[in-house]
Tab-separated table of C-alpha atoms in Angstrom:
chain	number	residue	atom	x	y	z
A	94	UNK	CA	83.513	79.059	75.777
A	95	UNK	CA	82.337	82.099	77.737
A	96	UNK	CA	81.664	85.336	75.875
A	97	UNK	CA	80.611	88.725	77.235
A	98	UNK	CA	79.843	91.310	74.550
A	99	UNK	CA	79.321	94.985	75.426
A	100	UNK	CA	77.929	94.021	78.832
A	101	UNK	CA	76.700	96.717	81.195
A	102	UNK	CA	74.909	96.005	84.451
A	103	UNK	CA	73.619	98.197	87.278
A	104	UNK	CA	71.930	96.921	90.423
A	105	UNK	CA	68.481	98.106	91.438
A	106	UNK	CA	68.302	101.427	93.262
A	107	UNK	CA	69.396	101.188	96.894
A	108	UNK	CA	72.093	98.559	96.328
A	109	UNK	CA	75.577	99.973	96.846
A	110	UNK	CA	77.426	97.221	95.011
A	111	UNK	CA	79.141	98.457	91.883
A	112	UNK	CA	77.910	97.389	88.481
A	113	UNK	CA	79.800	96.773	85.246
A	114	UNK	CA	80.523	99.005	82.270
A	115	UNK	CA	81.241	97.914	78.701
A	116	UNK	CA	82.702	94.480	79.459
A	117	UNK	CA	84.032	92.564	76.456
A	118	UNK	CA	85.628	89.287	77.400
A	119	UNK	CA	86.202	85.841	75.912
A	120	UNK	CA	87.283	82.959	78.146
A	121	UNK	CA	88.382	79.863	76.273
A	122	UNK	CA	87.667	76.315	77.398
A	123	UNK	CA	90.226	75.091	79.941
A	124	UNK	CA	91.506	78.558	80.926
A	125	UNK	CA	92.153	79.643	84.496
A	126	UNK	CA	91.273	83.327	84.766
A	127	UNK	CA	91.991	85.351	87.909
A	128	UNK	CA	89.877	88.444	88.602
A	129	UNK	CA	91.585	90.915	90.923
A	130	UNK	CA	91.168	94.499	92.092
A	131	UNK	CA	89.958	96.448	95.097
A	132	UNK	CA	86.650	95.649	96.789
A	133	UNK	CA	83.764	97.038	94.769
A	134	UNK	CA	85.636	96.886	91.454
A	135	UNK	CA	83.063	94.512	89.950
A	136	UNK	CA	84.744	91.093	90.374
A	137	UNK	CA	81.813	89.466	92.153
A	138	UNK	CA	79.301	91.036	89.772
A	139	UNK	CA	81.172	89.530	86.831
A	140	UNK	CA	81.053	86.065	88.437
A	141	UNK	CA	77.307	86.466	89.022
A	142	UNK	CA	76.780	87.091	85.335
A	143	UNK	CA	78.619	83.898	84.438
A	144	UNK	CA	76.868	81.628	86.949
A	145	UNK	CA	73.408	83.056	86.243
A	146	UNK	CA	72.758	84.691	89.627
A	147	UNK	CA	72.303	87.817	87.515
A	148	UNK	CA	69.516	88.231	86.461
A	149	UNK	CA	67.866	85.227	88.181
A	150	UNK	CA	68.661	86.324	91.751
A	151	UNK	CA	70.174	89.809	91.695
A	152	UNK	CA	67.913	92.307	89.952
A	153	UNK	CA	69.054	95.247	87.891
A	154	UNK	CA	69.477	96.643	84.403
A	155	UNK	CA	71.448	94.383	82.037
A	156	UNK	CA	72.476	95.147	78.474
A	157	UNK	CA	74.764	93.256	76.121
A	158	UNK	CA	75.220	89.516	75.762
A	159	UNK	CA	76.482	86.878	78.185
A	160	UNK	CA	76.965	83.576	76.365
A	161	UNK	CA	77.874	80.107	77.668
A	162	UNK	CA	78.720	77.709	74.870
A	163	UNK	CA	76.645	79.812	72.503
A	164	UNK	CA	73.596	80.048	74.801
A	165	UNK	CA	72.427	83.343	76.329
A	166	UNK	CA	72.623	83.064	80.133
A	167	UNK	CA	69.838	85.583	80.753
A	168	UNK	CA	67.437	83.363	78.780
A	169	UNK	CA	68.309	80.193	80.696
A	170	UNK	CA	66.575	79.050	83.895
A	171	UNK	CA	69.034	78.854	86.776
A	172	UNK	CA	68.882	75.055	86.956
A	173	UNK	CA	70.093	74.847	83.355
A	174	UNK	CA	73.000	77.204	84.021
A	175	UNK	CA	73.891	75.164	87.128
A	176	UNK	CA	74.485	72.106	84.924
A	177	UNK	CA	77.257	74.007	83.128
A	178	UNK	CA	78.622	76.203	85.942
A	179	UNK	CA	79.524	75.184	89.488
A	180	UNK	CA	79.893	77.982	92.050
A	181	UNK	CA	81.897	78.093	95.287
A	182	UNK	CA	81.266	81.121	97.463
A	183	UNK	CA	83.348	83.008	100.024
A	184	UNK	CA	81.376	81.500	102.902
A	185	UNK	CA	80.738	77.799	102.150
A	186	UNK	CA	78.010	77.664	104.805
A	187	UNK	CA	75.855	79.830	102.565
A	188	UNK	CA	75.611	77.063	99.960
A	189	UNK	CA	75.004	74.001	102.126
A	190	UNK	CA	71.580	72.353	102.029
A	191	UNK	CA	72.176	69.340	104.277
A	192	UNK	CA	73.485	68.662	107.769
A	193	UNK	CA	75.881	65.843	106.848
A	194	UNK	CA	78.705	65.731	104.323
A	195	UNK	CA	77.669	62.672	102.304
A	196	UNK	CA	74.177	64.057	101.688
A	197	UNK	CA	75.719	67.364	100.625
A	198	UNK	CA	77.775	65.651	97.921
A	199	UNK	CA	74.661	63.847	96.676
A	200	UNK	CA	72.360	66.876	96.726
A	201	UNK	CA	73.221	68.429	93.347
A	202	UNK	CA	73.111	65.095	91.526
A	203	UNK	CA	69.748	64.288	93.113
A	204	UNK	CA	68.385	67.608	91.855
A	205	UNK	CA	69.600	66.656	88.372
A	206	UNK	CA	67.516	63.474	88.579
A	207	UNK	CA	70.453	61.102	88.149
A	208	UNK	CA	70.002	57.393	88.941
A	209	UNK	CA	71.070	56.275	92.409
A	210	UNK	CA	73.873	54.122	91.010
A	211	UNK	CA	75.307	57.072	89.049
A	212	UNK	CA	75.077	59.365	92.088
A	213	UNK	CA	77.000	56.854	94.204
A	214	UNK	CA	79.607	56.399	91.463
A	215	UNK	CA	80.158	60.161	91.259
A	216	UNK	CA	80.395	60.507	95.035
A	217	UNK	CA	82.996	57.708	95.201
A	218	UNK	CA	84.961	59.299	92.346
A	219	UNK	CA	84.891	62.744	93.975
A	220	UNK	CA	85.860	61.431	97.411
A	221	UNK	CA	88.849	59.706	95.832
A	222	UNK	CA	89.878	62.764	93.777
A	223	UNK	CA	89.574	65.120	96.752
A	224	UNK	CA	91.054	62.664	99.290
A	225	UNK	CA	88.216	63.377	101.736
A	226	UNK	CA	87.420	59.846	102.917
A	227	UNK	CA	87.743	60.946	106.569
A	228	UNK	CA	85.199	63.744	106.054
A	229	UNK	CA	82.368	61.534	104.854
A	230	UNK	CA	79.359	60.895	107.098
A	231	UNK	CA	80.226	63.819	109.356
A	232	UNK	CA	78.127	66.725	110.584
A	233	UNK	CA	78.601	69.887	108.521
A	234	UNK	CA	78.482	71.886	111.750
A	235	UNK	CA	81.512	70.124	113.237
A	236	UNK	CA	83.880	70.794	110.333
A	237	UNK	CA	86.652	73.376	110.362
A	238	UNK	CA	86.610	76.234	107.868
A	239	UNK	CA	89.019	74.456	105.549
A	240	UNK	CA	87.034	71.216	105.721
A	241	UNK	CA	83.805	73.064	104.886
A	242	UNK	CA	85.476	74.639	101.862
A	243	UNK	CA	86.600	71.187	100.685
A	244	UNK	CA	83.046	69.856	100.986
A	245	UNK	CA	81.687	72.894	99.113
A	246	UNK	CA	84.155	72.290	96.259
A	247	UNK	CA	83.477	68.549	96.260
A	248	UNK	CA	79.688	68.947	96.193
A	249	UNK	CA	79.990	71.204	93.154
A	250	UNK	CA	82.511	68.911	91.463
A	251	UNK	CA	80.213	65.885	91.860
A	252	UNK	CA	77.808	67.525	89.378
A	253	UNK	CA	80.565	67.488	86.689
A	254	UNK	CA	80.223	71.081	85.460
A	255	UNK	CA	82.588	72.279	82.739
A	256	UNK	CA	83.008	75.700	84.376
A	257	UNK	CA	83.883	76.545	87.980
A	258	UNK	CA	83.343	80.021	89.444
A	259	UNK	CA	85.023	80.728	92.785
A	260	UNK	CA	84.372	83.966	94.678
A	261	UNK	CA	87.011	84.696	97.361
A	262	UNK	CA	87.409	80.984	98.145
A	263	UNK	CA	90.495	81.441	100.376
A	264	UNK	CA	89.208	84.233	102.603
A	265	UNK	CA	88.665	82.116	105.746
A	266	UNK	CA	91.363	79.494	105.173
A	267	UNK	CA	94.732	78.973	106.806
A	268	UNK	CA	97.857	78.576	104.680
A	269	UNK	CA	97.684	74.786	104.716
A	270	UNK	CA	94.026	74.765	103.646
A	271	UNK	CA	94.812	77.298	100.907
A	272	UNK	CA	97.321	74.818	99.515
A	273	UNK	CA	94.616	72.128	99.599
A	274	UNK	CA	92.415	74.519	97.614
A	275	UNK	CA	95.279	75.126	95.203
A	276	UNK	CA	95.635	71.374	94.655
A	277	UNK	CA	91.911	71.130	93.857
A	278	UNK	CA	92.265	73.865	91.243
A	279	UNK	CA	95.275	72.039	89.772
A	280	UNK	CA	93.168	68.876	89.533
A	281	UNK	CA	90.281	70.704	87.816
A	282	UNK	CA	92.727	72.352	85.425
A	283	UNK	CA	94.284	68.970	84.546
A	284	UNK	CA	90.796	67.772	83.584
A	285	UNK	CA	90.337	70.690	81.202
A	286	UNK	CA	87.840	72.595	83.319
A	287	UNK	CA	87.384	76.338	82.852
A	288	UNK	CA	88.005	78.178	86.136
A	289	UNK	CA	87.191	81.797	87.012
A	290	UNK	CA	88.442	82.974	90.417
A	291	UNK	CA	87.787	86.328	92.088
A	292	UNK	CA	90.474	86.710	94.780
A	293	UNK	CA	92.408	89.176	96.940
A	294	UNK	CA	95.031	86.623	97.994
A	295	UNK	CA	97.167	86.206	94.905
A	296	UNK	CA	100.230	84.261	96.005
A	297	UNK	CA	98.731	80.768	95.725
A	298	UNK	CA	97.452	81.438	92.187
A	299	UNK	CA	100.554	83.039	90.683
A	300	UNK	CA	101.635	79.824	88.903
A	301	UNK	CA	98.118	78.661	88.012
A	302	UNK	CA	96.417	81.593	86.322
A	303	UNK	CA	96.621	81.708	82.527
A	304	UNK	CA	95.335	85.275	82.564
A	305	UNK	CA	94.922	87.934	85.241
A	306	UNK	CA	92.245	90.574	84.737
A	307	UNK	CA	92.690	93.732	86.819
A	308	UNK	CA	89.341	95.434	87.399
A	309	UNK	CA	88.572	98.930	88.578
A	310	UNK	CA	85.270	100.817	88.831
A	311	UNK	CA	83.348	98.154	86.963
A	312	UNK	CA	85.761	97.902	84.042
A	313	UNK	CA	88.562	95.579	82.979
A	314	UNK	CA	91.450	98.040	83.134
A	315	UNK	CA	94.403	95.765	82.374
A	316	UNK	CA	95.191	92.172	81.464
A	317	UNK	CA	98.384	90.312	82.425
A	318	UNK	CA	99.983	86.939	81.997
A	319	UNK	CA	101.243	85.149	85.086
A	320	UNK	CA	104.839	85.974	84.081
A	321	UNK	CA	104.029	89.693	83.717
A	322	UNK	CA	102.287	89.729	87.094
A	323	UNK	CA	105.215	88.069	88.888
A	324	UNK	CA	107.595	90.682	87.489
A	325	UNK	CA	105.677	93.527	89.167
A	326	UNK	CA	107.251	95.250	92.157
A	327	UNK	CA	105.536	95.177	95.537
A	328	UNK	CA	105.086	98.959	95.354
A	329	UNK	CA	103.277	98.713	92.024
A	330	UNK	CA	101.005	95.967	93.321
A	331	UNK	CA	100.243	98.036	96.421
A	332	UNK	CA	99.485	101.060	94.252
A	333	UNK	CA	96.922	98.977	92.374
A	334	UNK	CA	95.371	97.888	95.678
A	335	UNK	CA	96.629	94.300	95.283
A	336	UNK	CA	98.151	91.927	97.787
A	337	UNK	CA	101.676	90.529	97.619
A	338	UNK	CA	102.500	87.616	95.305
A	339	UNK	CA	105.201	86.237	97.627
A	340	UNK	CA	104.950	85.635	101.379
A	341	UNK	CA	108.730	85.893	101.838
A	342	UNK	CA	108.675	89.422	100.394
A	343	UNK	CA	106.696	90.656	103.401
A	344	UNK	CA	108.401	92.287	106.359
A	345	UNK	CA	107.335	93.900	109.610
A	346	UNK	CA	106.090	97.472	109.399
A	347	UNK	CA	108.151	99.711	111.706
A	348	UNK	CA	105.239	101.623	113.152
A	349	UNK	CA	106.283	102.517	116.708
A	350	UNK	CA	103.423	100.642	118.387
A	351	UNK	CA	103.076	101.268	122.093
A	352	UNK	CA	102.962	98.628	124.789
A	353	UNK	CA	102.394	98.833	128.534
A	354	UNK	CA	104.853	97.387	131.023
A	355	UNK	CA	102.396	94.960	132.616
A	356	UNK	CA	101.097	91.556	131.633
A	357	UNK	CA	97.775	89.824	131.077
A	358	UNK	CA	97.892	86.478	132.867
A	359	UNK	CA	95.577	83.555	132.098
A	360	UNK	CA	95.147	80.583	134.421
A	361	UNK	CA	92.924	77.529	134.443
A	362	UNK	CA	91.507	77.926	130.943
A	363	UNK	CA	90.253	74.411	130.256
A	364	UNK	CA	87.190	73.811	128.103
A	365	UNK	CA	85.644	70.783	126.413
A	366	UNK	CA	82.664	70.425	124.130
A	367	UNK	CA	80.186	67.765	125.246
A	368	UNK	CA	81.687	64.262	125.427
A	369	UNK	CA	84.926	65.355	123.753
A	370	UNK	CA	88.569	65.833	124.671
A	371	UNK	CA	89.593	69.320	125.881
A	372	UNK	CA	89.274	71.864	123.076
A	373	UNK	CA	91.272	74.404	125.117
A	374	UNK	CA	93.860	73.611	127.773
A	375	UNK	CA	95.844	76.578	129.106
A	376	UNK	CA	97.024	76.272	132.688
A	377	UNK	CA	99.253	79.364	132.896
A	378	UNK	CA	100.042	81.996	130.275
A	379	UNK	CA	101.349	85.577	130.305
A	380	UNK	CA	101.133	88.047	127.414
A	381	UNK	CA	101.919	91.783	127.235
A	382	UNK	CA	99.230	94.204	128.365
A	383	UNK	CA	98.394	96.817	125.755
A	384	UNK	CA	99.842	94.716	122.946
A	385	UNK	CA	98.328	93.580	119.667
A	386	UNK	CA	98.434	89.807	120.004
A	387	UNK	CA	98.292	87.690	116.845
A	388	UNK	CA	96.631	84.316	117.509
A	389	UNK	CA	97.810	81.913	114.797
A	390	UNK	CA	97.506	78.210	114.023
A	391	UNK	CA	95.919	75.887	111.499
A	392	UNK	CA	92.153	75.654	110.970
A	393	UNK	CA	90.717	73.645	113.853
A	394	UNK	CA	93.609	74.461	116.232
A	395	UNK	CA	91.215	75.966	118.809
A	396	UNK	CA	91.701	79.676	118.087
A	397	UNK	CA	88.009	80.614	117.865
A	398	UNK	CA	87.164	78.450	120.882
A	399	UNK	CA	89.911	80.238	122.805
A	400	UNK	CA	88.357	83.540	121.771
A	401	UNK	CA	84.948	82.531	123.111
A	402	UNK	CA	86.474	81.352	126.392
A	403	UNK	CA	88.557	84.490	126.752
A	404	UNK	CA	85.535	86.749	126.223
A	405	UNK	CA	83.462	84.796	128.750
A	406	UNK	CA	81.015	83.435	126.176
A	407	UNK	CA	81.645	79.793	127.152
A	408	UNK	CA	80.158	79.586	130.657
A	409	UNK	CA	81.620	76.175	131.406
A	410	UNK	CA	85.153	77.544	130.994
A	411	UNK	CA	86.157	78.633	134.499
A	412	UNK	CA	89.449	80.283	133.603
A	413	UNK	CA	90.572	83.528	135.239
A	414	UNK	CA	92.315	86.485	133.602
A	415	UNK	CA	94.452	88.775	135.794
A	416	UNK	CA	95.644	92.262	134.865
A	417	UNK	CA	97.489	94.628	137.203
A	418	UNK	CA	96.395	92.756	140.312
A	419	UNK	CA	92.731	92.611	139.223
A	420	UNK	CA	91.109	89.278	138.402
A	421	UNK	CA	88.330	88.784	135.865
A	422	UNK	CA	86.187	85.671	135.802
A	423	UNK	CA	84.029	84.793	132.811
A	424	UNK	CA	81.103	87.009	133.796
A	425	UNK	CA	83.360	90.016	134.388
A	426	UNK	CA	85.180	89.480	131.112
A	427	UNK	CA	81.889	89.807	129.254
A	428	UNK	CA	81.741	93.419	130.484
A	429	UNK	CA	85.307	94.281	129.484
A	430	UNK	CA	85.622	92.503	126.120
A	431	UNK	CA	84.263	93.294	122.678
A	432	UNK	CA	84.446	90.547	120.066
A	433	UNK	CA	84.240	90.911	116.287
A	434	UNK	CA	83.114	87.492	115.078
A	435	UNK	CA	84.362	85.728	111.975
A	436	UNK	CA	80.775	85.600	110.649
A	437	UNK	CA	79.699	89.178	111.333
A	438	UNK	CA	76.145	88.478	110.175
A	439	UNK	CA	75.522	87.270	113.747
A	440	UNK	CA	76.258	90.692	115.254
A	441	UNK	CA	74.599	93.218	112.953
A	442	UNK	CA	71.258	94.215	114.440
A	443	UNK	CA	70.081	97.674	113.409
A	444	UNK	CA	68.398	99.238	110.384
A	445	UNK	CA	71.340	101.407	109.307
A	446	UNK	CA	75.122	101.358	109.418
A	447	UNK	CA	75.229	104.554	111.498
A	448	UNK	CA	72.795	103.102	114.057
A	449	UNK	CA	75.008	100.009	114.275
A	450	UNK	CA	77.931	102.171	115.403
A	451	UNK	CA	75.818	104.238	117.790
A	452	UNK	CA	74.533	101.016	119.376
A	453	UNK	CA	78.068	100.182	120.543
A	454	UNK	CA	78.551	103.504	122.333
A	455	UNK	CA	77.774	104.051	126.013
A	456	UNK	CA	76.740	107.580	125.072
A	457	UNK	CA	75.691	108.258	121.491
A	458	UNK	CA	77.958	110.615	119.577
A	459	UNK	CA	76.963	110.924	115.907
A	460	UNK	CA	80.008	112.983	114.929
A	461	UNK	CA	82.441	110.472	116.421
A	462	UNK	CA	80.482	107.619	114.810
A	463	UNK	CA	80.786	109.294	111.405
A	464	UNK	CA	84.502	109.896	111.958
A	465	UNK	CA	84.979	106.171	112.663
A	466	UNK	CA	82.980	105.236	109.560
A	467	UNK	CA	85.033	107.638	107.479
A	468	UNK	CA	88.282	106.053	108.728
A	469	UNK	CA	87.073	102.718	107.354
A	470	UNK	CA	85.757	104.092	104.053
A	471	UNK	CA	82.137	103.504	105.150
A	472	UNK	CA	80.679	106.980	105.533
A	473	UNK	CA	78.820	106.837	102.196
A	474	UNK	CA	76.998	103.734	103.469
A	475	UNK	CA	75.819	105.224	106.780
A	476	UNK	CA	72.116	105.145	105.855
A	477	UNK	CA	72.238	101.682	104.262
A	478	UNK	CA	70.930	98.562	105.992
A	479	UNK	CA	74.002	96.593	107.162
A	480	UNK	CA	72.694	93.352	105.687
A	481	UNK	CA	72.515	94.922	102.209
A	482	UNK	CA	76.306	95.418	102.121
A	483	UNK	CA	78.974	93.133	100.687
A	484	UNK	CA	80.848	90.708	102.932
A	485	UNK	CA	83.916	92.947	103.189
A	486	UNK	CA	81.786	96.000	103.957
A	487	UNK	CA	79.913	94.136	106.719
A	488	UNK	CA	83.277	93.133	108.173
A	489	UNK	CA	84.346	96.768	108.354
A	490	UNK	CA	81.036	97.799	109.968
A	491	UNK	CA	81.651	95.265	112.748
A	492	UNK	CA	85.191	96.590	113.188
A	493	UNK	CA	83.836	100.143	113.356
A	494	UNK	CA	81.459	99.021	116.128
A	495	UNK	CA	84.390	97.574	118.055
A	496	UNK	CA	86.313	100.855	117.734
A	497	UNK	CA	83.251	102.759	118.972
A	498	UNK	CA	82.738	100.485	121.993
A	499	UNK	CA	85.820	101.730	123.892
A	500	UNK	CA	86.161	98.372	125.673
A	501	UNK	CA	89.506	97.638	127.352
A	502	UNK	CA	89.994	94.354	125.489
A	503	UNK	CA	88.930	93.766	121.897
A	504	UNK	CA	89.132	90.454	120.079
A	505	UNK	CA	88.967	90.187	116.284
A	506	UNK	CA	88.303	86.816	114.631
A	507	UNK	CA	89.655	87.042	111.045
A	508	UNK	CA	89.045	90.815	110.685
A	509	UNK	CA	90.472	91.011	107.145
A	510	UNK	CA	88.818	87.971	105.570
A	511	UNK	CA	87.744	89.017	102.079
A	512	UNK	CA	89.408	92.452	102.288
A	513	UNK	CA	91.653	93.939	99.622
A	514	UNK	CA	95.013	95.590	100.304
A	515	UNK	CA	93.569	99.076	100.773
A	516	UNK	CA	90.940	98.033	103.304
A	517	UNK	CA	93.374	95.702	105.068
A	518	UNK	CA	95.561	98.795	105.556
A	519	UNK	CA	92.599	100.711	106.965
A	520	UNK	CA	91.871	97.924	109.443
A	521	UNK	CA	95.563	97.919	110.388
A	522	UNK	CA	95.469	101.685	110.975
A	523	UNK	CA	92.437	101.295	113.249
A	524	UNK	CA	94.179	98.562	115.240
A	525	UNK	CA	97.143	100.876	115.732
A	526	UNK	CA	94.858	103.696	116.870
A	527	UNK	CA	93.296	101.382	119.440
A	528	UNK	CA	96.796	100.363	120.528
A	529	UNK	CA	97.722	104.010	121.081
A	530	UNK	CA	94.640	104.285	123.305
A	531	UNK	CA	96.069	101.532	125.540
A	532	UNK	CA	93.712	98.754	124.466
A	533	UNK	CA	94.830	95.126	124.507
A	534	UNK	CA	93.888	93.505	121.208
A	535	UNK	CA	93.721	89.846	120.202
A	536	UNK	CA	93.781	89.214	116.444
A	537	UNK	CA	92.913	85.710	115.235
A	538	UNK	CA	94.224	85.758	111.692
A	539	UNK	CA	95.608	83.803	108.751
A	540	UNK	CA	96.627	87.107	107.144
A	541	UNK	CA	100.414	87.422	107.360
A	542	UNK	CA	100.325	90.917	105.855
A	543	UNK	CA	98.028	92.167	108.623
A	544	UNK	CA	100.098	90.477	111.341
A	545	UNK	CA	103.375	92.020	110.169
A	546	UNK	CA	101.741	95.393	109.655
A	547	UNK	CA	99.959	95.542	113.012
A	548	UNK	CA	100.881	93.012	115.682
A	549	UNK	CA	103.414	93.093	118.501
A	550	UNK	CA	103.215	89.519	119.753
A	551	UNK	CA	102.247	85.982	118.661
A	552	UNK	CA	100.342	83.171	120.365
A	553	UNK	CA	100.649	79.972	118.328
A	554	UNK	CA	97.885	77.410	118.944
A	555	UNK	CA	97.735	73.760	117.931
A	556	UNK	CA	95.243	71.198	119.267
A	557	UNK	CA	93.893	73.626	121.852
A	558	UNK	CA	97.263	74.372	123.422
A	559	UNK	CA	99.686	77.290	123.114
A	560	UNK	CA	102.824	75.795	121.575
A	561	UNK	CA	104.688	79.113	121.166
A	562	UNK	CA	104.488	82.584	122.670
A	563	UNK	CA	106.859	85.306	121.433
A	564	UNK	CA	107.231	89.011	120.551
A	565	UNK	CA	107.478	90.065	116.904
A	566	UNK	CA	111.003	91.406	117.106
A	567	UNK	CA	113.573	90.555	114.405
A	568	UNK	CA	113.688	86.930	115.537
A	569	UNK	CA	109.909	86.729	115.955
A	570	UNK	CA	109.380	88.180	112.466
A	571	UNK	CA	111.428	85.345	110.940
A	572	UNK	CA	109.540	82.804	113.029
A	573	UNK	CA	106.037	83.926	112.057
A	574	UNK	CA	106.934	84.281	108.363
A	575	UNK	CA	108.512	80.824	108.475
A	576	UNK	CA	105.295	79.333	109.908
A	577	UNK	CA	103.162	80.662	107.048
A	578	UNK	CA	105.644	79.812	104.307
A	579	UNK	CA	106.407	76.356	105.705
A	580	UNK	CA	102.695	75.514	105.851
A	581	UNK	CA	102.455	76.420	102.170
A	582	UNK	CA	105.538	74.475	101.077
A	583	UNK	CA	104.646	71.365	103.115
A	584	UNK	CA	101.403	71.037	101.139
A	585	UNK	CA	103.179	71.233	97.787
A	586	UNK	CA	102.884	74.944	97.091
A	587	UNK	CA	105.435	76.745	94.920
A	588	UNK	CA	108.413	77.598	97.170
A	589	UNK	CA	108.228	81.238	98.140
A	590	UNK	CA	112.002	81.487	98.197
A	591	UNK	CA	111.813	81.755	94.395
A	592	UNK	CA	110.639	85.337	94.759
A	593	UNK	CA	112.642	88.137	93.165
């Protein structure tokens, strides 16, 4: 059993993450508890108290009691807490210690000092439970996002903890991989495990959660059962800053987006990684100039590789892009494209958030930079070091830099991963502003809400090829919604047509 009694926590000075205030909570053995609320509400901080990262890793002022099976967490060394609590983070790469999958599954058990025979038995058991036989013996670096998340969950499960803590586990997953994650949670629940999940995507958990805790400003404001949550209207959920519970309930936002009359044409885009089959193969393709193009497909379909080729980052891709009679080879595209990467840690360079935005400008304009930060709810962080921010905040800093760059073409790789409803809306508003400025935007995304709220067109990738190319008109809306819902239902998810 997990007990938090009169818990208050504040981070050390200079950290902008919100703390907790007067938390009283009991989680019974075998419960699945969903933590939801806007970014900064305290969800992640609460998970860090349970898994021992506070106070062992994150420093601050802690009062009250946090108890695991009657033992005070703040008095336990982290390795003792890890025997009881397994953690899966938003970015699975942040918790890997090995370069191959089999070694990663063995790592935790080895640290526990288990005999070799027991380690092998647990690995075999976990591989069977997770159905990941084809992932064994592979390089961590060559896995898709969904495959990495499976390995992260499996490596934790091999240690046989009684409690699992998951922090935004679905943020970088496609709909099919989310259903795989859902099946893993079902399996843990069937074994009587206690599961605490902090999430913005709610639809895949609506039948699983025993309790939903709505947090705001570091406090547990409300508690719901799954039945009570499903009865809420979309407007009430939106007012609370929460995402939709049903994919079928989403519809295109009639926003009057602009679009030029011309086309962006791609020819000869063929690219292969060393000694492998073509990862991208596009011989001829036309898409609307000035549109907001959603690039969809399952994890591993080639979307991110396409993005790198399109921006000119893959030098061995010799494809040509033509716009209005002008042709751009790879080197020229580097000058005309700005890319917001999926892992934004690779593109944050300066000592402050404001300097990060100024760095993207041809001519520094502090007032405009502050206006952009304000539009993304980041102005209060302008003097903070970018790397001290949360994952969602870093994501918005990178988006702000893209807005400031004034490039003709901007590509976003999962721009709303880990973002709540409010900040997803803000990103959508910024995309629309860029659209009004005549920019052509490419949005690689598994976020159906963002696509319907922002995009004008869809490119559907599978196995490195474009298998569909269509506008999001009434027919296109049905097609894109059907893709996301079908992917969920095919993997055994609760049919979304049951929505009310």
